[in-house]
PDB file of C-alpha atoms and ligand atoms in Angstrom:
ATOM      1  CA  UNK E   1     -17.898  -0.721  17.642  1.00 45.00           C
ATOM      2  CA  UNK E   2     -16.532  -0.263  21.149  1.00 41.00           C
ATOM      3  CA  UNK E   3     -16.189  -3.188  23.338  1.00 42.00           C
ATOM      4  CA  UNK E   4     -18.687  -2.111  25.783  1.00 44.00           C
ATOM      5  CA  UNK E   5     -21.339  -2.658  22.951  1.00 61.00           C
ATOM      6  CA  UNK E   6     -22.723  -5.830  23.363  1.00 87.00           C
ATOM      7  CA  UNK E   7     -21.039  -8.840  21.582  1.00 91.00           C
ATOM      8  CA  UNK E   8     -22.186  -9.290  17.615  1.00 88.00           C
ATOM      9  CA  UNK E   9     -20.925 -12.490  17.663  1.00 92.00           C
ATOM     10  CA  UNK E  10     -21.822 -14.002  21.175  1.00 92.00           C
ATOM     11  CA  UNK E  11     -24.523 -16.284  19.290  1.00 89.00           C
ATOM     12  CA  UNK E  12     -22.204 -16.963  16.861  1.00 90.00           C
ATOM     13  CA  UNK E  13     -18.741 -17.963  17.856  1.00 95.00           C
ATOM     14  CA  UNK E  14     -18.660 -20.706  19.165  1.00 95.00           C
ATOM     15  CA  UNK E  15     -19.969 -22.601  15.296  1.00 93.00           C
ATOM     16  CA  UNK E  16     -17.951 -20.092  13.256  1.00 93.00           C
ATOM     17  CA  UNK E  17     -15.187 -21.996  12.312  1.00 95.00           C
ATOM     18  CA  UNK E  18     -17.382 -24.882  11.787  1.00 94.00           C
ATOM     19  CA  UNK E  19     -19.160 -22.501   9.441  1.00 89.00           C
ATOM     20  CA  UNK E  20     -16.400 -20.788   7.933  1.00 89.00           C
ATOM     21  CA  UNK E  21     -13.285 -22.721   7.627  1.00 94.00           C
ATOM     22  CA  UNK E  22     -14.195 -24.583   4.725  1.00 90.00           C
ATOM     23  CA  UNK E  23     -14.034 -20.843   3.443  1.00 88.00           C
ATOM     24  CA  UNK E  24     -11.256 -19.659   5.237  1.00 93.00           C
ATOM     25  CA  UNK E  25      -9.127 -21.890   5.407  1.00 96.00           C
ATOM     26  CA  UNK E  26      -8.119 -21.535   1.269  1.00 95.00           C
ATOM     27  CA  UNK E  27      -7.944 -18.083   1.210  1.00 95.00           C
ATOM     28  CA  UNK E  28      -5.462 -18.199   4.611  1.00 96.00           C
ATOM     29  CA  UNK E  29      -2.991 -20.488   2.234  1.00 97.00           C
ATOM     30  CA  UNK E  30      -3.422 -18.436  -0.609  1.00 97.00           C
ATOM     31  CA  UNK E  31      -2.299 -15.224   1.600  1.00 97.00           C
ATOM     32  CA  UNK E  32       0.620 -17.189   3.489  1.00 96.00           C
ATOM     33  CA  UNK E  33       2.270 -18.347  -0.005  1.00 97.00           C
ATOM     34  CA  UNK E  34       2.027 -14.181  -1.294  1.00 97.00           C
ATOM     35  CA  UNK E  35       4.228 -13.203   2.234  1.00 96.00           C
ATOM     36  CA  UNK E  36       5.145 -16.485   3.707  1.00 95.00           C
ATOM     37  CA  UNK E  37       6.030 -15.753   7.700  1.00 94.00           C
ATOM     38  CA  UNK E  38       9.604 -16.077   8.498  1.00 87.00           C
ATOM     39  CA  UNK E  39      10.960 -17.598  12.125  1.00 90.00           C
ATOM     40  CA  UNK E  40      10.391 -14.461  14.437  1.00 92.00           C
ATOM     41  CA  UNK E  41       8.471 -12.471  12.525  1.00 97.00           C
ATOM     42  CA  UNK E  42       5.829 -10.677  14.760  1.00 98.00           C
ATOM     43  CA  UNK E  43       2.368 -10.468  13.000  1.00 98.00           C
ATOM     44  CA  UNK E  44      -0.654  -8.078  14.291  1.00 98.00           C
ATOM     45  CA  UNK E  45      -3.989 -10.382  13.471  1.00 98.00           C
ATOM     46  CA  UNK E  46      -6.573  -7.245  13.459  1.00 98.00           C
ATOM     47  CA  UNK E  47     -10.014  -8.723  14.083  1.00 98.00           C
ATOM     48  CA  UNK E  48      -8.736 -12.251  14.727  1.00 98.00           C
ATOM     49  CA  UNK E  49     -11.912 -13.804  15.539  1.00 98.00           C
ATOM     50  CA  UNK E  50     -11.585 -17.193  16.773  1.00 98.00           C
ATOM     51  CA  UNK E  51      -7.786 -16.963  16.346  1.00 98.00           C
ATOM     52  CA  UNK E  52      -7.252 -19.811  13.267  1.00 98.00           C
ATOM     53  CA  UNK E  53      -5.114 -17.184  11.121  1.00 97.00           C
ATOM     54  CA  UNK E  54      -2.738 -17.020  14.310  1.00 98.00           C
ATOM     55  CA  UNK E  55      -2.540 -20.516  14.571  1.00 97.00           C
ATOM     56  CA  UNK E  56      -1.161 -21.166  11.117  1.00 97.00           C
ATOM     57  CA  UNK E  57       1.432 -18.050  11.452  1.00 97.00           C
ATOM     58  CA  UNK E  58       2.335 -19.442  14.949  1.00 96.00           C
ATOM     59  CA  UNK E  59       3.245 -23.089  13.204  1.00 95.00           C
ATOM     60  CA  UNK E  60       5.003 -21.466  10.841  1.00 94.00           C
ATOM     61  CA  UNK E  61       7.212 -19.810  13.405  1.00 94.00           C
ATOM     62  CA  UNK E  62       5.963 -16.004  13.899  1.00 97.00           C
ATOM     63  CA  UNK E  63       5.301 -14.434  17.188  1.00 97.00           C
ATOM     64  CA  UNK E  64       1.369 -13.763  17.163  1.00 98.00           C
ATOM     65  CA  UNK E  65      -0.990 -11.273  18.791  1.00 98.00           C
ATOM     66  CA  UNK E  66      -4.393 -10.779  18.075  1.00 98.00           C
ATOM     67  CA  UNK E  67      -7.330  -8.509  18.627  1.00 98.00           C
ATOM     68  CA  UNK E  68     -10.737  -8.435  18.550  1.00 98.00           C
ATOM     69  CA  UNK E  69     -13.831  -6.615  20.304  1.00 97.00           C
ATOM     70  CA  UNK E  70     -15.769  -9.748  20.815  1.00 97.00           C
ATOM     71  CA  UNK E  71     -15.175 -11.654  24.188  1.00 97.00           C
ATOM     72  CA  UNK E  72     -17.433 -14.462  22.675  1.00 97.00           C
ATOM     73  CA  UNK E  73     -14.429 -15.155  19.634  1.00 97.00           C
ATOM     74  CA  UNK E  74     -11.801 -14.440  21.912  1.00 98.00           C
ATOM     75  CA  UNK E  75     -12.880 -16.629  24.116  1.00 98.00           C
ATOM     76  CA  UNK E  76     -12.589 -18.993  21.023  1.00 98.00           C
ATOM     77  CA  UNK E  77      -9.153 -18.137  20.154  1.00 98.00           C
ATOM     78  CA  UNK E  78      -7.804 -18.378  23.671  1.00 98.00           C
ATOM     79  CA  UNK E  79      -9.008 -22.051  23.896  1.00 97.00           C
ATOM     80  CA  UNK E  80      -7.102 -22.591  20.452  1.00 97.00           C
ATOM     81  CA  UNK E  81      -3.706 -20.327  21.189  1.00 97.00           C
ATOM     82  CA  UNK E  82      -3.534 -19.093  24.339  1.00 94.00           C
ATOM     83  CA  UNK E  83      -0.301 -20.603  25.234  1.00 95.00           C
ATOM     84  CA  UNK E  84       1.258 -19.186  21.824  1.00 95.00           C
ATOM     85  CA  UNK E  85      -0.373 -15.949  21.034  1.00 97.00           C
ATOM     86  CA  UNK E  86      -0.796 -12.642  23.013  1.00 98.00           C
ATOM     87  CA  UNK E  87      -4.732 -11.986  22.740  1.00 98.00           C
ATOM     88  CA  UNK E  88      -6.166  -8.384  23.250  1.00 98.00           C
ATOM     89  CA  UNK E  89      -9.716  -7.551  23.927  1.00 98.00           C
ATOM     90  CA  UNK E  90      -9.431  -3.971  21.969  1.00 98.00           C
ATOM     91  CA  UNK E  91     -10.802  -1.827  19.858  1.00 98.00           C
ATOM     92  CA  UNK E  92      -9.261  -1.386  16.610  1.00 98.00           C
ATOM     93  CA  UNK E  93      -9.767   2.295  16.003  1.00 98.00           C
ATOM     94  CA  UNK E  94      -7.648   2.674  19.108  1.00 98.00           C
ATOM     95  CA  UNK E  95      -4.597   0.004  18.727  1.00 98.00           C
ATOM     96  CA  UNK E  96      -3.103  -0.257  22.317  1.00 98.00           C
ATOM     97  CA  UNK E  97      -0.025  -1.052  20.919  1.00 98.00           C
ATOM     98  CA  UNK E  98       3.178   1.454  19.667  1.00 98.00           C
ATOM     99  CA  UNK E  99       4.222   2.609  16.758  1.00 98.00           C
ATOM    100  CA  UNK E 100       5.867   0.054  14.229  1.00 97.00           C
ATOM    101  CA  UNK E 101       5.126  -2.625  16.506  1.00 98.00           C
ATOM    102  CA  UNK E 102       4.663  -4.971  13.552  1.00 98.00           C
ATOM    103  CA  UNK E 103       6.820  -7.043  10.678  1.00 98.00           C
ATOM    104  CA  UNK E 104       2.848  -7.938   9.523  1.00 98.00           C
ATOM    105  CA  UNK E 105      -0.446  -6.844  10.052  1.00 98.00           C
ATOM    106  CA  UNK E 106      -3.182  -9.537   8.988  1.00 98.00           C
ATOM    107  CA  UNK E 107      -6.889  -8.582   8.579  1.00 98.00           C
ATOM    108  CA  UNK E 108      -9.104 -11.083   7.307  1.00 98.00           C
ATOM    109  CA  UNK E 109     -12.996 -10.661   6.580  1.00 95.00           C
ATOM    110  CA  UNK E 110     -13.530  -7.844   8.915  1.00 97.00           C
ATOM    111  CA  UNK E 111     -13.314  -4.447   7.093  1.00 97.00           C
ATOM    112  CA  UNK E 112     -16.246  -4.379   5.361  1.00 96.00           C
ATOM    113  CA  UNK E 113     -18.277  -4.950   8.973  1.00 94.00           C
ATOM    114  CA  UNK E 114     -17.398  -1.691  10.138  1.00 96.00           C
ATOM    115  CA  UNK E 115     -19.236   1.859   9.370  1.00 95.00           C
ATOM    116  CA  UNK E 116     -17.390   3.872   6.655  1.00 92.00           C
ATOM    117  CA  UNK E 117     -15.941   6.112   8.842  1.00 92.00           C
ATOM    118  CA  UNK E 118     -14.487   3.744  11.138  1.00 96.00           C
ATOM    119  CA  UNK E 119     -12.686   1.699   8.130  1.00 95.00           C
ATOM    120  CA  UNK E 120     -10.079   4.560   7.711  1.00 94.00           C
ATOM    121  CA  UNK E 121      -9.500   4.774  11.270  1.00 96.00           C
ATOM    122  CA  UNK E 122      -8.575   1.188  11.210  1.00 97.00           C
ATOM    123  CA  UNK E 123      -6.518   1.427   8.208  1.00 96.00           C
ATOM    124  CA  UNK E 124      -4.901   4.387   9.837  1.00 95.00           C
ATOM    125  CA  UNK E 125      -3.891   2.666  12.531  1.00 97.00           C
ATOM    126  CA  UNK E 126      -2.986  -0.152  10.902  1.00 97.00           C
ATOM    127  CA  UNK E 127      -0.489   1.680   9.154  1.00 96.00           C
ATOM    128  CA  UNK E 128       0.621   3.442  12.363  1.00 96.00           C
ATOM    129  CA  UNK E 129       1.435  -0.292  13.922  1.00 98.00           C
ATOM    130  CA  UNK E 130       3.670  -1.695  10.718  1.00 97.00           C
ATOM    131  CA  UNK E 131       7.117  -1.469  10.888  1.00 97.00           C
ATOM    132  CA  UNK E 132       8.367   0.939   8.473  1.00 95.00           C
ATOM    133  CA  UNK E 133      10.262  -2.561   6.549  1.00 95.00           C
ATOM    134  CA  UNK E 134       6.885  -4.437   7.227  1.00 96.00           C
ATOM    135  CA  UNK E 135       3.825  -5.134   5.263  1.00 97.00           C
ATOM    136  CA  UNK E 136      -0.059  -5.243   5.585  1.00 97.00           C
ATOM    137  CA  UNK E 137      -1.590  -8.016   4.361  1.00 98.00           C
ATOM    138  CA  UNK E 138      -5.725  -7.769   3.928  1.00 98.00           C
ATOM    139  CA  UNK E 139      -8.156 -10.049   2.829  1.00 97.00           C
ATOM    140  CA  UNK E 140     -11.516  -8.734   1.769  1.00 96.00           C
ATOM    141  CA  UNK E 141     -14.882  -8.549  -0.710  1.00 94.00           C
ATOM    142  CA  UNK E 142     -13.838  -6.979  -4.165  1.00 93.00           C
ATOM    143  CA  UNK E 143     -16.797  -5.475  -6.197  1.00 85.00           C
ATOM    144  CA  UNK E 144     -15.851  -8.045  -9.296  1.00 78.00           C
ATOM    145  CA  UNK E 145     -17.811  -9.541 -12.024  1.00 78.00           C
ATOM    146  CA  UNK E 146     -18.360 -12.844 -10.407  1.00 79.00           C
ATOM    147  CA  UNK E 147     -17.759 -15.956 -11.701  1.00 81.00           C
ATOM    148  CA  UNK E 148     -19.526 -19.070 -10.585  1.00 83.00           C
ATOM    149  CA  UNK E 149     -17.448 -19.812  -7.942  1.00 79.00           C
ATOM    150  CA  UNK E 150     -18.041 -16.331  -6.920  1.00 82.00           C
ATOM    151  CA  UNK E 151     -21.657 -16.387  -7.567  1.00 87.00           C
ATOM    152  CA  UNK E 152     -21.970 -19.175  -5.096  1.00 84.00           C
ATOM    153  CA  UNK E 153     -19.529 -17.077  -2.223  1.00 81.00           C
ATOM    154  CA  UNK E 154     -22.000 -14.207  -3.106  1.00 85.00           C
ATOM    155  CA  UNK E 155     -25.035 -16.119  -2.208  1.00 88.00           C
ATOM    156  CA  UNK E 156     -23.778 -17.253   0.967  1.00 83.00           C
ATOM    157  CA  UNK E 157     -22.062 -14.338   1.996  1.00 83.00           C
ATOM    158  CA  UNK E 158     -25.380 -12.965   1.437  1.00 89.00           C
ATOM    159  CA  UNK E 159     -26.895 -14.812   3.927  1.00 88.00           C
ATOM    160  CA  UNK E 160     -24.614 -14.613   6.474  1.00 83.00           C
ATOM    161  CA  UNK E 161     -24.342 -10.753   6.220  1.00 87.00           C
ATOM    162  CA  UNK E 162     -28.266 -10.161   6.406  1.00 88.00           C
ATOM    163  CA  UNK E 163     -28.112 -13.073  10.194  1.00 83.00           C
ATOM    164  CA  UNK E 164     -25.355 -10.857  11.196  1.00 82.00           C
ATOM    165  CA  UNK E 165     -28.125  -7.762  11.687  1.00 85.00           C
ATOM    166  CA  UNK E 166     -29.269  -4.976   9.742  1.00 90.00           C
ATOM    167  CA  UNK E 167     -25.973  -2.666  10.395  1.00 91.00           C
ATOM    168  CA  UNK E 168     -23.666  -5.629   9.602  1.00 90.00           C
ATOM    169  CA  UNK E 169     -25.675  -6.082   6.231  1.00 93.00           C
ATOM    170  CA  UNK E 170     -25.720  -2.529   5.610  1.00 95.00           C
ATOM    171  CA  UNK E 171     -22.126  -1.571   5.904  1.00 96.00           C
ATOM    172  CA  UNK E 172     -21.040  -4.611   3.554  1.00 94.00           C
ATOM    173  CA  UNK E 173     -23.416  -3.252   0.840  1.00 93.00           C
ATOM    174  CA  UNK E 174     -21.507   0.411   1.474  1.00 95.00           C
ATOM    175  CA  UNK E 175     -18.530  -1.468   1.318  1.00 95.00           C
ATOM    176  CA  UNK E 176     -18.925  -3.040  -2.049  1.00 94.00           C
ATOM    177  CA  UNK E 177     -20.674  -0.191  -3.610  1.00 93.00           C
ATOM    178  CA  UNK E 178     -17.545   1.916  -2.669  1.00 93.00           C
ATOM    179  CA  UNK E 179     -15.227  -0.240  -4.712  1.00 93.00           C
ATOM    180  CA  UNK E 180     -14.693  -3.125  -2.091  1.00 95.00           C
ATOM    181  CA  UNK E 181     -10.995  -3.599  -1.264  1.00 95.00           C
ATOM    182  CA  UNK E 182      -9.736  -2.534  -3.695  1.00 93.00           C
ATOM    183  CA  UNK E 183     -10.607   1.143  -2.542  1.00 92.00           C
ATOM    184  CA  UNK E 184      -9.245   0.586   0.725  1.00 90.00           C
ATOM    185  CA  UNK E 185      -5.657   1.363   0.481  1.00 92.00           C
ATOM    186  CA  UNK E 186      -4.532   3.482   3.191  1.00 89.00           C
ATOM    187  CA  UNK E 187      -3.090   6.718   2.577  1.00 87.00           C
ATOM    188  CA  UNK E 188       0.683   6.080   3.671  1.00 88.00           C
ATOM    189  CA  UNK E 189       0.534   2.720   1.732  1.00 93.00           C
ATOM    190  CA  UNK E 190       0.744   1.008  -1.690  1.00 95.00           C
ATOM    191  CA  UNK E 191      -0.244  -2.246  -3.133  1.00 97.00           C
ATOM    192  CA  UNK E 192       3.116  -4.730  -3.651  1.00 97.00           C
ATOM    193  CA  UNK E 193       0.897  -7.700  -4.431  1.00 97.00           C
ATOM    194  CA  UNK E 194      -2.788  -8.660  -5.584  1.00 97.00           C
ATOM    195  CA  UNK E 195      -4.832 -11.993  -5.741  1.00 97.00           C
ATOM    196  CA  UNK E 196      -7.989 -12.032  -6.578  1.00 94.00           C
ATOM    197  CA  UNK E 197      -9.781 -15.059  -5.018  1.00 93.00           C
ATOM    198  CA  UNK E 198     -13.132 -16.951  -4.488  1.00 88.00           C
ATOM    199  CA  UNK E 199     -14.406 -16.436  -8.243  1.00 87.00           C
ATOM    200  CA  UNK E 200     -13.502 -13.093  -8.442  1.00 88.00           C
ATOM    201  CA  UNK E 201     -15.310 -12.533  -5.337  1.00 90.00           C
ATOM    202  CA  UNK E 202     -12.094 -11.658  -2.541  1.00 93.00           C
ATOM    203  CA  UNK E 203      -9.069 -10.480  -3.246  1.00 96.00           C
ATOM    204  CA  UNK E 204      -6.109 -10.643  -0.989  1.00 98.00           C
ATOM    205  CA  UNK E 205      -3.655  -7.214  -1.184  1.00 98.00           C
ATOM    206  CA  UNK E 206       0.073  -7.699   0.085  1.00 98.00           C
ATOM    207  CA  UNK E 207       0.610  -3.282   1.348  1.00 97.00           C
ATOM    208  CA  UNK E 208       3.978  -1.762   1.951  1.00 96.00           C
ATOM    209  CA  UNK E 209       3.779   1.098   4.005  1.00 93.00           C
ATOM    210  CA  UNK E 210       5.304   3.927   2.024  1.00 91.00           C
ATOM    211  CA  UNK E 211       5.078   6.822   4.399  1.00 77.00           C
ATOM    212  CA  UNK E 212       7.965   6.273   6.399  1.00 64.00           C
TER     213      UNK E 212
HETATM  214  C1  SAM S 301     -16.237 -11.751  10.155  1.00 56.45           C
HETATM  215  S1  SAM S 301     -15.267 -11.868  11.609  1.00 56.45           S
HETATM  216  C2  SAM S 301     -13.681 -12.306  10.911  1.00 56.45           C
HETATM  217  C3  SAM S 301     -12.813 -13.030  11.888  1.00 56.45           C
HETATM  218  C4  SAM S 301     -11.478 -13.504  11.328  1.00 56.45           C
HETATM  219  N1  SAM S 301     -10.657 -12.392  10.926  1.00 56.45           N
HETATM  220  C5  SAM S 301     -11.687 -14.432  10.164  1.00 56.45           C
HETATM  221  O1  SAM S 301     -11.132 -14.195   9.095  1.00 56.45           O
HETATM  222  O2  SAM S 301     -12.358 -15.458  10.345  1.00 56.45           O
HETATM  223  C6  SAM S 301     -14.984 -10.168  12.057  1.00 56.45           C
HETATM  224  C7  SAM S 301     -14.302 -10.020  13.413  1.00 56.45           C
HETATM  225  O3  SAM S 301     -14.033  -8.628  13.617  1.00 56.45           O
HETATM  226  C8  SAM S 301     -14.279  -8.323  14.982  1.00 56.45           C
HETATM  227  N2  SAM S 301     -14.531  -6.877  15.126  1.00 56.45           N
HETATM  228  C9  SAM S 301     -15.586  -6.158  14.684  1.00 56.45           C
HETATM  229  N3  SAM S 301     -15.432  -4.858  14.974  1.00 56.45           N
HETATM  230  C10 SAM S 301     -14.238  -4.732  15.621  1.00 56.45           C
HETATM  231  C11 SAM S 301     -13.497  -3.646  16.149  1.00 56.45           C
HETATM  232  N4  SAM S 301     -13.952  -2.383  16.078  1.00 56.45           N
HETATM  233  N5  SAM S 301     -12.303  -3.886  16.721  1.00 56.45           N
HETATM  234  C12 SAM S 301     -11.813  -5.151  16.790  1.00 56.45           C
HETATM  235  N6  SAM S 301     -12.464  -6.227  16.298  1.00 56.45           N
HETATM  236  C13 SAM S 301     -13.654  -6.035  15.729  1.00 56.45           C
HETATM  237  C14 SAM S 301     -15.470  -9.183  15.326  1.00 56.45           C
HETATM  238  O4  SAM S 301     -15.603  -9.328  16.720  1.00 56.45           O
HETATM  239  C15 SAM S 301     -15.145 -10.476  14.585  1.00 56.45           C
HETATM  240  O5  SAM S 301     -14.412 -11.372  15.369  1.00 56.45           O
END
C-alpha cells in the first residue's frame, strides 16, 4: 500500500478503538509485561493506527513515534498523542527513518493486511530500524488449534477481515495458511520470547536482532 492509495480505513477510524480495544487493549498488557519500556527508551510503533499502543509506552516513560499510511487513523492518533509522540504519514516498506534508530519496534495487528511480498519488506526494514541492543516486538494471528476463546476471536476476526475488502480478507487467509506469525521471523532475527494469546488464536514474539 502506498499512501497515495486511497485510505482503507477512512470509514473506519474514527469507531476503531471503540471496536477494538476491548481486544486490544489485553494483548497490549500482555506484550508490555514480556519487554516492559524503560524511562527513555525510544519505540518505533509500525502501523500505529489510532496511536493507543503509543499512549501506554508514552505513560510508561518511552519516547514514541509512530507510522501509518492512513491519514484517517492518524488523524486519530494525533488527537490522542500529538503533544507526546512524533507521528509519520509513511509507508512502511520505505521507513524514513536511519539505521538503528530504535531500542523497540512495536507492530500490532497489521502484518497479516499486507500482500506477501510486501510482509518481508516490512520485516526487513524493521530489522534495518532496531538498534543492534534492541528488540522487535510483534503481535499477530498464529495458525493454532483454537480454543474457545479463540474460536470466538476467529469468528469475529472473520468478520472484520471480509468488511475490510476482498484484498484485506485475502491476504489474512495467505497469512494464516503460510504459518501465521510464527513464520514471520525476519532473516537477521531470532525469537527471545513467545506468548501465545487470545485462545491460541495471537501470539505475541519478543525478536532480537541477531545480524549485527
Ligand atoms: C488493523 S490496523 C492495526 C492498528 C494498530 N496497530 C492496532 O493494533 O490497533 C492496521 C494498520 O496498518 C496500517 N497500514 C496498512 N498498510 C500500511 C503500510 N504499508 N504502511 C504503514 N501502515 C500501514 C493501516 O493504515 C492501519 O492503521
Amino acid at each position: 500500500m502506498a499512501t497515495t492509495d486511497a485510505d482503507a480505513y477512512a470509514g473506519i477510524a474514527r469507531f476503531y478503538d471503540r471496536l477494538l480495544e476491548p481486544l486490544n487493549a489485553p494483548l497490549r498488557a500482555v506484550a508490555l509485561t514480556m519487554h516492559p519500556p524503560g524511562s527513555g527508551m525510544t519505540v518505533l510503533d509500525v502501523g500505529c493506527g489510532t496511536g493507543a499502543h503509543l499512549e501506554a509506552y508514552g505513560e510508561a516513560g518511552a519516547t514514541c513515534t509512530g507510522l501509518d499510511a492512513s491519514p484517517a487513523m492518524l488523524e486519530q492518533a494525533r488527537s490522542r498523542i500529538a503533544d507526546r509522540a512524533e507521528l509519520v504519514l509513511g509507508d512502511a516498506t520505505a521507513l524514513p527513518f536511519d539505521d538503528g534508530s530504535f531500542d523497540l519496534v512495536f507492530t500490532s495487528l497489521f502484518l497479516h493486511e499486507l500482500e506477501p511480498d510486501t510482509r518481508g519488506r516490512v520485516l526487513d526494514e524493521m530489522v534495518r530500524v532496531v538498534d543492534p541492543e534492541g528488540r522487535m516486538l510483534v503481535i499477530d494471528y498464529r495458525d493454532g488449534s483454537l480454543r474457545l476463546k479463540g474460536r470466538m476471536w476467529r469468528a469475529i476476526s472473520t468478520i472484520a477481515e471480509r468488511v475490510a475488502g476482498s484484498d484485506h480478507y485475502r491476504n489474512w487467509r495467505t497469512y494464516l495458511r503460510s504459518g501465521g506469525i510464527e513464520a514471520m521471523v525476519p532473516a537477521g532475527a531470532a525469537v527471545n520470547k513467545s506468548k501465545i494469546v487470545s485462545g491460541d488464536n495471537l501470539m505475541i514474539l519478543l525478536i532480537d536482532k541477531t545480524d549485527v
